[in-house]
Amino acid sequence: MEVPLAAASAAFLTGYAVRVLARDHLPRLGVDLCVGVILGAWAVFAADYAVRLRLSGLGPFRFLRTHLLDTVVLLLPLLRPVRMVALYDRVQRRRGNPRLGLYARVMVYSGLSVSLLGFTGALTVYHHEADAPGASILTFGDSVWWTCATLATVGYGDVTPVTPIGRLTAVGLMACGLALLGAVTGSFSSWLIQTFRREDDAPGDGGTEDGTRPPGDSPGA
Amino acid sequence: MEVPLAAASAAFLTGYAVRVLARDHLPRLGVDLCVGVILGAWAVFAADYAVRLRLSGLGPFRFLRTHLLDTVVLLLPLLRPVRMVALYDRVQRRRGNPRLGLYARVMVYSGLSVSLLGFTGALTVYHHEADAPGASILTFGDSVWWTCATLATVGYGDVTPVTPIGRLTAVGLMACGLALLGAVTGSFSSWLIQTFRREDDAPGDGGTEDGTRPPGDSPGA
Amino acid sequence: MEVPLAAASAAFLTGYAVRVLARDHLPRLGVDLCVGVILGAWAVFAADYAVRLRLSGLGPFRFLRTHLLDTVVLLLPLLRPVRMVALYDRVQRRRGNPRLGLYARVMVYSGLSVSLLGFTGALTVYHHEADAPGASILTFGDSVWWTCATLATVGYGDVTPVTPIGRLTAVGLMACGLALLGAVTGSFSSWLIQTFRREDDAPGDGGTEDGTRPPGDSPGA
Amino acid sequence: MEVPLAAASAAFLTGYAVRVLARDHLPRLGVDLCVGVILGAWAVFAADYAVRLRLSGLGPFRFLRTHLLDTVVLLLPLLRPVRMVALYDRVQRRRGNPRLGLYARVMVYSGLSVSLLGFTGALTVYHHEADAPGASILTFGDSVWWTCATLATVGYGDVTPVTPIGRLTAVGLMACGLALLGAVTGSFSSWLIQTFRREDDAPGDGGTEDGTRPPGDSPGA
């Protein structure tokens, strides 16, 4: 039941990406196909949402409150692929792979989410900016560069969105992405400090060499 | 006793917003009305402050020290609407709504405060910049865009204030807003890590699916 | 023994500030006076350092390592006024003022240090930039505005230093100031979360109203 | 066994630095020498990696997962000098120097890593930008200035990379450097708060004077 949703997410993102990136080289039929894929994926999301609402036995408003993120994702389906990260986590677990440590999992999970959000944001901004008068984001490369500078809160300002939708996307990217990125860097910092602290407790000779191994490994590896 | 203050706050903010945003289209009477509303709201704030000072039984300086924020808010009444957030919290509680978890409350509270502060800051900057020579913030949209980039510490620099008052507001916005925004993103990160940790303790099948639900929900929802 | 040092610090900063800010209007004698004050204060610092080194009974290198900050401050005496903050703390305590809570003290201490560092940095940058060819920092106001944007890591880039010394100062300002500013905002966030948590434990009616009081107050105030 | 690797790292970085910084003044022979040093150092790294893989007794994929950082460092040998920091730590310990406190060690370790990463990043960006059409990073000084503004997330935007490789390096610098820098500032903040807290527990007269000494000193020093 999760698999078709993830497939629809991937189809949605692929359709949108092809539509945006190949827009000058796409024949009329290709555009129609992309739009069809996008609408089809959206229909799958809406059906899933309706089924879950029915099954939950809650009123619409209570459901909306307890599943706030699901609702937002329904309205902004470009956020949907972020949910694929949860699926990836489950697949890893089914395969019996050893679970990563807490910080490593937060880093991987948030890092993947940030990457997907960033890619989606770069697509959206490029889509709305490329043809705008006075725009400085002219290529998809510019858009990706701008997205990275925004997510890292560096914000050079050499290229910036000028259209209302581009700026709205930018604000959303700042709000969502910064918190996730904060989780990544915060986890990394915590892990670094934790590694140093563990080394403090057991200052053997062999323990120091592997100060760079990821968390979750056994100390004697 | 809180309700009239909140009403005065809303009136103050509305009066100021109408005054600033509709300044080119406002008849003489409208301007006078806005100024009247603003002054009336201010009088309410001053009266409330005086009554509290009298009731507290403290000397003016001790009162000023223990109620520092109230004093600042009296002098800069545009900060007043932030207090409405506390009222919102109380209303939620009276209605018997289930309380949100700690992190969710910090996020909602700080998020609302940041939004109000940001809106007020954008208004003030637009008010002082729009007519300044050499200004780059020409529309209210520019001002909101600039405010978002400032609060997220991205700071593109494509539009920046040039007047002394605009820059003073900007510094205040950085100082107040960044700390609040830090609380929001910090809470989100903490909650994310907490969610992962809880999942660690109880790695059941059903628990994973709702990794996206807000904190405070019962695990079996 | 601390008082003359603090006086020398204040004299040093005042002499440098007058020298920099009034340089176009200062007669020849005024310049000489400022330079005299600056050199005199520096001599006091060097004497103090020598006395402490002698009294400590340590070798110069061990003393240098355990008093690293003192050594840096001796070489860059513009950092010296930051030490005045410690004096302010002691005076507050002698007067028997009730001590602030932990977070409030960190906020006040770091906030004062950041302000002093920022003022000193703005002075230095203005001193070296104002006459440089192609400079964008032309007035002291520009310099202060640039300092605030730098300390908040916003970095608009509308005005930036172009001289080597200006840029070196900027890097120092980033390194020192950001950590201190991180302490301020981190403390504020921690205090905010702590306040919410305390409220969680004792959800009385009267406790909510004062959600805005500074830490360290008794709950029944 | 660590010493030759560290020597190779230093040789690699030196060769690359000479190649990049002196490129206009280097005779044909010098260029060949630099390239020879770089390739030789790389061969040492590859041999070391192969030996470790063989000795570990793990399959290539499991080895790759548990030694992820080593693999990345093999492919991007400019990151290699960061490993020298671990050697520095070991040398300090062999000499019997008193170990620094936890936070001080995190600060020193991360600070050194950030400096090395920053220097390497500045070299790489300067190497690819200096001749690019429309570049704003024209001297190595510009490149260092840009690196500092990037690592501090200030991002003025007065100089920015324009080539694809320069921008890729920038993104890597943001990702690696920011987390390390976050560790430095986070440790400094934690240490500051810890110092204040310790002072709270023992508010003697002598303890306050040395509020500026590095962590790890005995309180009676």
XYZ file of C-alpha atoms in Angstrom, chain A residues 135-137 142 145-150 153-162 167 174, chain B residues 145 149 153-160, chain C residues 154-158, chain D residues 146 153-161 167 174:
49
model
C 15.420 37.487 -13.695
C 18.935 36.495 -12.650
C 18.210 32.751 -12.376
C 21.891 28.787 -11.378
C 23.440 26.996 -6.922
C 20.932 29.459 -5.488
C 19.159 26.647 -3.610
C 22.392 25.451 -1.990
C 23.326 28.976 -0.922
C 19.821 29.429 0.507
C 21.760 30.335 4.901
C 24.766 31.797 3.109
C 22.677 33.775 0.628
C 25.244 35.383 -1.637
C 22.594 37.259 -3.553
C 24.404 36.997 -6.903
C 21.284 35.284 -8.235
C 17.902 35.781 -6.565
C 14.282 35.073 -7.484
C 12.234 38.067 -8.592
C 9.999 34.168 -3.749
C 14.076 28.576 3.984
C 10.725 39.338 0.922
C 15.550 36.683 3.989
C 19.744 34.959 8.189
C 20.076 34.331 4.457
C 20.402 38.021 3.598
C 20.633 38.036 -0.192
C 21.184 41.760 -0.287
C 19.228 42.286 -3.519
C 17.030 44.714 -1.567
C 18.298 46.407 1.593
C 22.908 37.925 7.563
C 25.583 39.528 5.381
C 23.608 41.561 2.862
C 26.714 42.568 1.006
C 25.447 46.060 0.123
C 35.121 34.536 0.138
C 27.423 31.609 6.583
C 27.609 35.375 6.211
C 27.837 35.260 2.425
C 28.219 38.899 1.411
C 28.124 38.052 -2.259
C 30.613 40.757 -3.266
C 32.745 37.979 -4.763
C 31.202 34.649 -5.774
C 32.310 31.674 -7.870
C 30.413 26.283 -7.249
C 29.252 24.781 2.970
